[in-house]
Amino acid sequence: DDFVFYVKFPEGTVVSRIYYRKTPSQTQNKNRLLSIGIDEYKNKIYMPDVTCSEDARIMTTPNSYYKTFGGSSLLTNKCANKVAIRQKIEEAAAEMGSEDSFLFYYSGRTENNSSLLAYDMEYTFLELAEDLGQFTDAVKIILILNAVDIDKCFNELPMEFISNPNLIVVTCSR
């Protein structure tokens, strides 16, 4: 019931592996995945990136690495608007409890070093932190952020990200 995340460059080169070992009590728990991939944005100034929605789809494909997540939600392109993203997080938080795990995967772009881009507008790291604050303290949260210039955003991450002992943040700059 353990799983591994492989973070790869588009050409397939593995750049890191994240091992996540489930404790025996987690085998009966709810584990949820919200996978977001945005290739094209409402604002056409952003160049299309044809691999983002495919990355998100791969994350939700049942296989030996992700089978431990019983509930998966996939939001791509127009469906990955800010309201839909926040709603999916709210729904997951309402049904999850002690020892559950929530994986948030985002493949897309960042804006102003302080936010992810939803299809229709910015989704700031502060808003994301507030949304993740809906989970009980016992829920383990894993963020995998695969975005253009994500590494430049670390200085803008709110204290809620840094101080949460149940939060793991993994970044991969596109």
Coordinates of N, CA and C in Angstrom, one line a residue:
D1 N 0.8 -1.2 0.0 CA 0.0 0.0 0.0 C 0.8 1.3 0.0
D2 N 2.2 1.2 -0.1 CA 3.0 2.3 -0.2 C 3.0 2.8 -1.6
F3 N 3.3 4.1 -1.9 CA 3.4 4.5 -3.2 C 4.5 5.5 -3.4
V4 N 4.9 5.7 -4.7 CA 6.0 6.6 -5.0 C 5.5 7.5 -6.1
F5 N 5.9 8.8 -6.0 CA 5.7 9.8 -7.0 C 7.0 10.0 -7.8
Y6 N 6.9 9.9 -9.1 CA 8.1 10.2 -9.9 C 7.9 11.6 -10.5
V7 N 8.7 12.5 -10.3 CA 8.7 13.8 -10.9 C 9.6 13.7 -12.1
K8 N 9.1 14.0 -13.3 CA 9.8 13.8 -14.5 C 9.8 15.1 -15.4
F9 N 10.9 15.3 -16.2 CA 10.8 16.3 -17.2 C 10.0 15.8 -18.3
P10 N 9.4 16.7 -19.2 CA 8.6 16.2 -20.3 C 9.2 15.1 -21.1
E11 N 10.5 15.1 -21.3 CA 11.1 14.1 -22.2 C 11.3 12.8 -21.4
G12 N 10.8 12.7 -20.2 CA 10.8 11.4 -19.5 C 11.9 11.2 -18.5
T13 N 12.9 12.1 -18.3 CA 14.0 12.0 -17.4 C 13.4 12.2 -16.0
V14 N 13.6 11.2 -15.1 CA 13.2 11.3 -13.7 C 14.1 12.2 -13.0
V15 N 13.5 13.3 -12.3 CA 14.3 14.2 -11.6 C 14.2 14.0 -10.1
S16 N 13.2 13.4 -9.6 CA 13.1 13.1 -8.2 C 12.1 12.0 -8.0
R17 N 12.2 11.4 -6.8 CA 11.2 10.4 -6.4 C 10.8 10.7 -5.0
I18 N 9.5 10.6 -4.7 CA 9.0 10.9 -3.4 C 8.3 9.6 -2.9
Y19 N 8.9 9.1 -1.8 CA 8.3 7.8 -1.3 C 7.4 8.2 -0.1
Y20 N 6.2 7.6 -0.1 CA 5.2 7.8 0.9 C 4.8 6.5 1.5
R21 N 5.2 6.2 2.7 CA 4.8 4.9 3.3 C 3.6 5.1 4.2
K22 N 2.6 4.4 3.9 CA 1.4 4.4 4.7 C 1.5 3.7 6.0
T23 N 1.0 4.2 7.0 CA 1.0 3.5 8.3 C -0.1 2.5 8.3
P24 N 0.0 1.4 9.1 CA -1.1 0.4 9.0 C -2.5 1.0 9.2
S25 N -2.6 2.0 10.1 CA -4.0 2.6 10.3 C -4.5 3.3 9.0
Q26 N -3.6 3.7 8.1 CA -4.1 4.4 6.9 C -4.7 3.5 5.9
T27 N -4.6 2.3 6.0 CA -5.1 1.4 4.9 C -6.6 1.5 4.8
Q28 N -7.3 1.8 5.9 CA -8.8 1.9 5.9 C -9.2 3.4 5.7
N29 N -8.3 4.3 5.6 CA -8.7 5.7 5.6 C -9.0 6.2 4.2
K30 N -9.6 7.4 4.2 CA -9.9 8.1 2.9 C -8.7 8.8 2.5
N31 N -8.3 8.6 1.3 CA -7.2 9.3 0.6 C -7.7 9.9 -0.6
R32 N -7.6 11.2 -0.8 CA -8.1 11.9 -1.9 C -7.1 12.6 -2.7
L33 N -7.3 12.7 -4.0 CA -6.4 13.4 -5.0 C -7.2 14.4 -5.7
L34 N -6.7 15.6 -5.8 CA -7.2 16.7 -6.7 C -6.1 17.0 -7.6
S35 N -6.3 16.6 -8.9 CA -5.3 16.8 -9.9 C -5.7 17.9 -10.9
I36 N -4.9 18.9 -11.1 CA -5.2 20.1 -11.9 C -4.2 20.2 -13.0
G37 N -4.6 20.4 -14.2 CA -3.7 20.6 -15.3 C -4.3 21.6 -16.3
I38 N -3.5 22.7 -16.5 CA -4.1 23.8 -17.4 C -3.1 24.0 -18.5
D39 N -3.6 23.7 -19.7 CA -2.8 24.0 -20.9 C -3.0 25.4 -21.5
E40 N -4.3 25.8 -21.5 CA -4.7 27.1 -22.0 C -5.5 27.9 -21.0
Y41 N -5.3 29.2 -21.0 CA -5.9 30.0 -20.0 C -6.9 31.0 -20.7
K42 N -7.9 31.5 -19.9 CA -8.8 32.4 -20.5 C -8.1 33.6 -21.0
N43 N -7.1 34.1 -20.3 CA -6.3 35.2 -20.8 C -5.3 34.7 -21.8
K44 N -5.4 35.0 -23.1 CA -4.7 34.4 -24.1 C -3.2 34.9 -24.2
I45 N -2.8 35.8 -23.3 CA -1.4 36.2 -23.3 C -0.4 35.1 -22.9
Y46 N -1.0 34.1 -22.2 CA -0.2 32.9 -21.8 C -0.1 31.9 -23.0
M47 N 1.1 31.6 -23.3 CA 1.3 30.6 -24.4 C 0.8 29.2 -23.9
P48 N 0.2 28.5 -24.8 CA -0.3 27.1 -24.4 C 0.9 26.2 -24.0
D49 N 0.6 25.3 -23.1 CA 1.6 24.3 -22.7 C 0.8 23.0 -22.8
V50 N 1.1 22.2 -23.8 CA 0.3 21.1 -24.1 C 0.5 19.9 -23.2
T51 N 1.4 19.9 -22.2 CA 1.7 18.8 -21.4 C 0.9 18.8 -20.0
C52 N 0.5 20.0 -19.6 CA -0.1 20.1 -18.3 C -1.3 19.3 -18.0
S53 N -2.3 19.3 -18.9 CA -3.5 18.5 -18.7 C -3.2 17.0 -18.8
E54 N -2.3 16.7 -19.6 CA -1.9 15.3 -19.7 C -1.2 14.8 -18.4
D55 N -0.3 15.7 -17.8 CA 0.3 15.4 -16.5 C -0.8 15.1 -15.5
A56 N -1.8 16.0 -15.5 CA -2.9 15.8 -14.5 C -3.7 14.6 -14.7
R57 N -3.9 14.2 -15.9 CA -4.6 13.0 -16.2 C -3.8 11.7 -15.8
I58 N -2.5 11.8 -16.0 CA -1.7 10.7 -15.6 C -1.8 10.5 -14.1
M59 N -1.8 11.6 -13.3 CA -1.9 11.4 -11.9 C -3.2 10.7 -11.4
T60 N -4.2 10.8 -12.2 CA -5.5 10.2 -11.8 C -5.7 8.8 -12.4
T61 N -4.8 8.4 -13.3 CA -4.8 7.0 -13.9 C -4.5 6.0 -12.9
P62 N -5.4 5.1 -12.6 CA -5.1 4.0 -11.6 C -3.9 3.2 -12.1
N63 N -2.9 3.1 -11.2 CA -1.8 2.3 -11.4 C -1.1 2.0 -10.1
S64 N -0.1 1.3 -10.1 CA 0.5 0.9 -8.8 C 1.0 2.0 -7.9
Y65 N 1.2 3.2 -8.5 CA 1.7 4.3 -7.6 C 0.6 5.1 -6.9
Y66 N -0.6 5.2 -7.6 CA -1.6 6.1 -7.0 C -2.9 5.3 -6.6
K67 N -2.8 4.0 -6.6 CA -4.0 3.2 -6.3 C -4.5 3.5 -4.8
T68 N -3.7 4.0 -4.0 CA -4.1 4.2 -2.6 C -5.0 5.4 -2.4
F69 N -5.2 6.2 -3.5 CA -6.1 7.3 -3.4 C -7.5 6.8 -3.9
G70 N -8.4 6.7 -3.0 CA -9.7 6.1 -3.4 C -10.6 7.1 -4.2
G71 N -10.4 8.4 -3.9 CA -11.2 9.4 -4.6 C -10.3 10.3 -5.4
S72 N -10.5 10.4 -6.7 CA -9.7 11.3 -7.5 C -10.6 12.3 -8.2
S73 N -10.2 13.5 -8.3 CA -10.9 14.6 -9.0 C -9.9 15.1 -10.0
L74 N -10.3 15.3 -11.3 CA -9.5 15.9 -12.3 C -10.1 17.1 -12.8
L75 N -9.4 18.2 -12.8 CA -9.8 19.5 -13.4 C -8.8 19.9 -14.4
T76 N -9.2 20.1 -15.6 CA -8.3 20.6 -16.7 C -8.9 21.8 -17.4
N77 N -8.1 22.6 -17.9 CA -8.4 23.8 -18.7 C -9.6 24.6 -18.2
K78 N -10.7 24.8 -18.9 CA -11.8 25.6 -18.5 C -12.4 25.1 -17.2
C79 N -12.4 23.8 -17.0 CA -13.0 23.2 -15.7 C -12.1 23.5 -14.5
A80 N -10.9 23.9 -14.7 CA -10.0 24.3 -13.6 C -10.0 25.7 -13.3
N81 N -11.2 26.3 -13.2 CA -11.4 27.6 -12.8 C -11.3 27.7 -11.3
K82 N -11.1 28.9 -10.8 CA -10.8 29.1 -9.3 C -11.9 28.6 -8.5
V83 N -13.2 28.9 -8.8 CA -14.3 28.4 -8.0 C -14.3 26.9 -8.0
A84 N -14.1 26.2 -9.1 CA -14.1 24.8 -9.1 C -13.0 24.2 -8.2
I85 N -11.8 24.8 -8.3 CA -10.7 24.3 -7.5 C -11.0 24.4 -6.0
R86 N -11.5 25.6 -5.6 CA -11.8 25.8 -4.2 C -13.0 24.9 -3.7
Q87 N -13.9 24.7 -4.6 CA -15.0 23.8 -4.2 C -14.6 22.4 -4.0
K88 N -13.7 21.9 -4.9 CA -13.2 20.5 -4.7 C -12.4 20.3 -3.4
I89 N -11.6 21.4 -3.1 CA -10.9 21.3 -1.8 C -11.8 21.3 -0.6
E90 N -12.9 22.1 -0.7 CA -13.9 22.2 0.4 C -14.6 20.9 0.5
E91 N -15.0 20.2 -0.6 CA -15.6 18.9 -0.5 C -14.7 17.9 0.1
A92 N -13.5 17.9 -0.3 CA -12.5 16.9 0.3 C -12.4 17.1 1.8
A93 N -12.2 18.4 2.2 CA -12.0 18.7 3.6 C -13.2 18.3 4.4
A94 N -14.4 18.4 3.9 CA -15.6 18.0 4.6 C -15.7 16.6 4.9
E95 N -15.2 15.7 4.0 CA -15.3 14.3 4.2 C -14.1 13.6 4.8
M96 N -13.0 14.3 5.0 CA -11.8 13.7 5.5 C -11.6 13.9 7.0
G97 N -10.9 13.0 7.6 CA -10.6 13.1 9.0 C -9.2 12.6 9.4
S98 N -9.1 12.2 10.6 CA -7.9 11.8 11.2 C -7.2 10.7 10.4
E99 N -5.9 10.9 10.1 CA -5.0 10.0 9.4 C -5.3 9.8 7.9
D100 N -6.2 10.7 7.4 CA -6.4 10.6 6.0 C -5.4 11.5 5.3
S101 N -5.2 11.3 3.9 CA -4.2 12.0 3.2 C -4.9 12.7 2.0
F102 N -4.5 13.9 1.7 CA -5.0 14.7 0.6 C -3.8 15.1 -0.3
L103 N -3.9 14.7 -1.6 CA -2.8 15.1 -2.5 C -3.4 16.1 -3.5
F104 N -2.7 17.3 -3.5 CA -3.1 18.4 -4.4 C -2.0 18.4 -5.5
Y105 N -2.3 18.1 -6.7 CA -1.3 18.2 -7.8 C -1.7 19.3 -8.8
Y106 N -0.8 20.2 -9.1 CA -1.0 21.3 -10.0 C 0.1 21.3 -11.0
S107 N -0.4 21.4 -12.3 CA 0.5 21.5 -13.4 C 0.0 22.7 -14.2
G108 N 0.8 23.8 -14.3 CA 0.4 24.9 -15.0 C 1.4 26.1 -14.8
R109 N 0.9 27.3 -14.6 CA 1.7 28.5 -14.5 C 1.6 29.2 -13.1
T110 N 2.6 30.0 -12.8 CA 2.5 30.9 -11.7 C 2.3 32.3 -12.1
E111 N 1.9 33.2 -11.2 CA 1.8 34.6 -11.6 C 2.3 35.5 -10.4
N112 N 3.2 36.4 -10.8 CA 3.7 37.4 -9.8 C 4.4 36.8 -8.6
N113 N 4.9 35.6 -8.8 CA 5.6 34.9 -7.7 C 4.8 34.7 -6.4
S114 N 3.5 34.9 -6.5 CA 2.6 34.8 -5.3 C 1.3 34.0 -5.5
S115 N 1.2 33.4 -6.7 CA 0.0 32.6 -7.0 C 0.1 31.6 -8.1
L116 N -0.8 30.6 -8.0 CA -0.9 29.7 -9.2 C -2.0 30.3 -10.1
L117 N -2.0 30.0 -11.3 CA -3.0 30.5 -12.2 C -4.1 29.4 -12.4
A118 N -5.3 29.7 -12.0 CA -6.4 28.9 -12.4 C -6.7 29.3 -13.8
Y119 N -7.7 28.6 -14.4 CA -8.0 28.9 -15.8 C -8.4 30.4 -16.0
D120 N -9.2 30.9 -15.1 CA -9.8 32.2 -15.3 C -9.1 33.4 -14.5
M121 N -8.3 33.1 -13.4 CA -7.8 34.1 -12.6 C -6.7 33.6 -11.7
E122 N -6.0 34.5 -11.0 CA -5.0 34.0 -10.0 C -5.6 33.3 -8.8
Y123 N -4.9 32.3 -8.3 CA -5.3 31.6 -7.1 C -4.1 31.8 -6.2
T124 N -4.1 32.7 -5.3 CA -3.0 33.1 -4.5 C -2.6 32.0 -3.5
F125 N -1.3 32.0 -3.1 CA -0.9 31.0 -2.2 C -1.6 31.2 -0.8
L126 N -1.9 32.5 -0.5 CA -2.6 32.7 0.7 C -4.0 32.1 0.7
E127 N -4.7 32.2 -0.5 CA -6.0 31.6 -0.7 C -5.9 30.1 -0.6
L128 N -4.9 29.5 -1.2 CA -4.7 28.1 -1.1 C -4.5 27.6 0.3
A129 N -3.6 28.4 1.1 CA -3.4 28.1 2.5 C -4.7 28.2 3.3
E130 N -5.5 29.2 3.0 CA -6.8 29.3 3.7 C -7.7 28.1 3.4
D131 N -7.7 27.7 2.1 CA -8.5 26.5 1.7 C -8.0 25.2 2.4
L132 N -6.7 25.1 2.4 CA -6.2 23.9 3.1 C -6.4 23.9 4.6
G133 N -6.6 25.1 5.1 CA -6.9 25.2 6.5 C -8.3 24.6 6.9
Q134 N -9.1 24.3 5.9 CA -10.4 23.6 6.2 C -10.2 22.2 6.7
F135 N -9.1 21.6 6.4 CA -8.8 20.2 6.8 C -8.5 20.2 8.3
T136 N -8.9 19.1 8.9 CA -8.5 18.9 10.3 C -7.0 18.8 10.4
D137 N -6.5 19.1 11.6 CA -5.0 19.0 11.8 C -4.4 17.7 11.5
A138 N -5.2 16.6 11.6 CA -4.7 15.3 11.5 C -4.6 14.8 10.0
V139 N -5.2 15.5 9.1 CA -5.1 15.2 7.7 C -3.7 15.5 7.1
K140 N -3.1 14.6 6.5 CA -1.8 14.8 5.9 C -2.0 15.4 4.5
I141 N -1.3 16.5 4.2 CA -1.5 17.2 2.9 C -0.2 17.2 2.1
I142 N -0.3 16.7 0.9 CA 0.9 16.7 0.0 C 0.6 17.6 -1.2
L143 N 1.4 18.6 -1.4 CA 1.2 19.5 -2.6 C 2.3 19.2 -3.5
I144 N 2.0 18.9 -4.8 CA 3.0 18.8 -5.8 C 2.7 19.9 -6.8
L145 N 3.6 20.8 -6.9 CA 3.4 22.0 -7.7 C 4.4 22.0 -8.9
N146 N 3.9 21.7 -10.1 CA 4.7 21.5 -11.3 C 4.4 22.7 -12.2
A147 N 5.1 23.8 -12.0 CA 4.7 25.1 -12.6 C 5.9 25.9 -13.1
V148 N 5.6 26.7 -14.1 CA 6.7 27.6 -14.6 C 7.1 28.6 -13.5
D149 N 8.4 28.6 -13.2 CA 8.9 29.6 -12.2 C 8.4 29.3 -10.8
I150 N 8.0 28.1 -10.5 CA 7.5 27.9 -9.1 C 8.6 28.1 -8.0
D151 N 9.8 27.8 -8.4 CA 10.9 28.0 -7.4 C 11.1 29.4 -7.0
K152 N 10.7 30.4 -7.8 CA 10.8 31.8 -7.4 C 9.7 32.2 -6.4
C153 N 8.8 31.3 -6.2 CA 7.6 31.6 -5.4 C 7.8 31.3 -3.9
F154 N 8.9 30.6 -3.6 CA 9.1 30.2 -2.2 C 9.1 31.4 -1.2
N155 N 9.6 32.6 -1.6 CA 9.6 33.7 -0.7 C 8.3 34.2 -0.4
E156 N 7.3 33.9 -1.2 CA 5.9 34.4 -1.1 C 5.0 33.4 -0.4
L157 N 5.5 32.2 -0.1 CA 4.6 31.2 0.6 C 4.2 31.7 2.0
P158 N 2.9 31.7 2.3 CA 2.5 32.2 3.6 C 3.0 31.2 4.7
M159 N 3.0 31.8 5.9 CA 3.5 31.0 7.1 C 2.7 29.7 7.3
E160 N 1.4 29.7 6.9 CA 0.6 28.5 7.0 C 1.2 27.3 6.3
F161 N 1.9 27.6 5.2 CA 2.6 26.5 4.5 C 3.8 26.0 5.3
I162 N 4.6 26.9 5.8 CA 5.8 26.6 6.4 C 5.6 25.9 7.8
S163 N 4.6 26.4 8.5 CA 4.4 25.9 9.9 C 3.6 24.7 10.1
N164 N 2.9 24.2 9.1 CA 2.1 23.0 9.2 C 2.9 21.8 9.1
P165 N 2.9 21.0 10.3 CA 3.7 19.8 10.3 C 3.2 18.6 9.4
N166 N 1.9 18.7 9.0 CA 1.3 17.7 8.2 C 1.3 18.1 6.7
L167 N 2.0 19.1 6.3 CA 2.1 19.5 5.0 C 3.4 19.2 4.3
I168 N 3.4 18.6 3.2 CA 4.6 18.4 2.4 C 4.4 19.1 1.1
V169 N 5.4 20.0 0.8 CA 5.3 20.7 -0.5 C 6.5 20.3 -1.4
V170 N 6.2 19.8 -2.6 CA 7.2 19.4 -3.6 C 7.0 20.3 -4.8
T171 N 8.1 20.9 -5.3 CA 8.0 21.7 -6.5 C 8.9 21.2 -7.6
C172 N 8.4 21.5 -8.8 CA 9.2 21.2 -10.0 C 8.9 22.3 -11.0
S173 N 10.0 23.1 -11.3 CA 9.8 24.2 -12.2 C 9.8 23.7 -13.6
R174 N 8.8 24.1 -14.4 CA 8.6 23.7 -15.8 C 9.6 24.4 -16.7

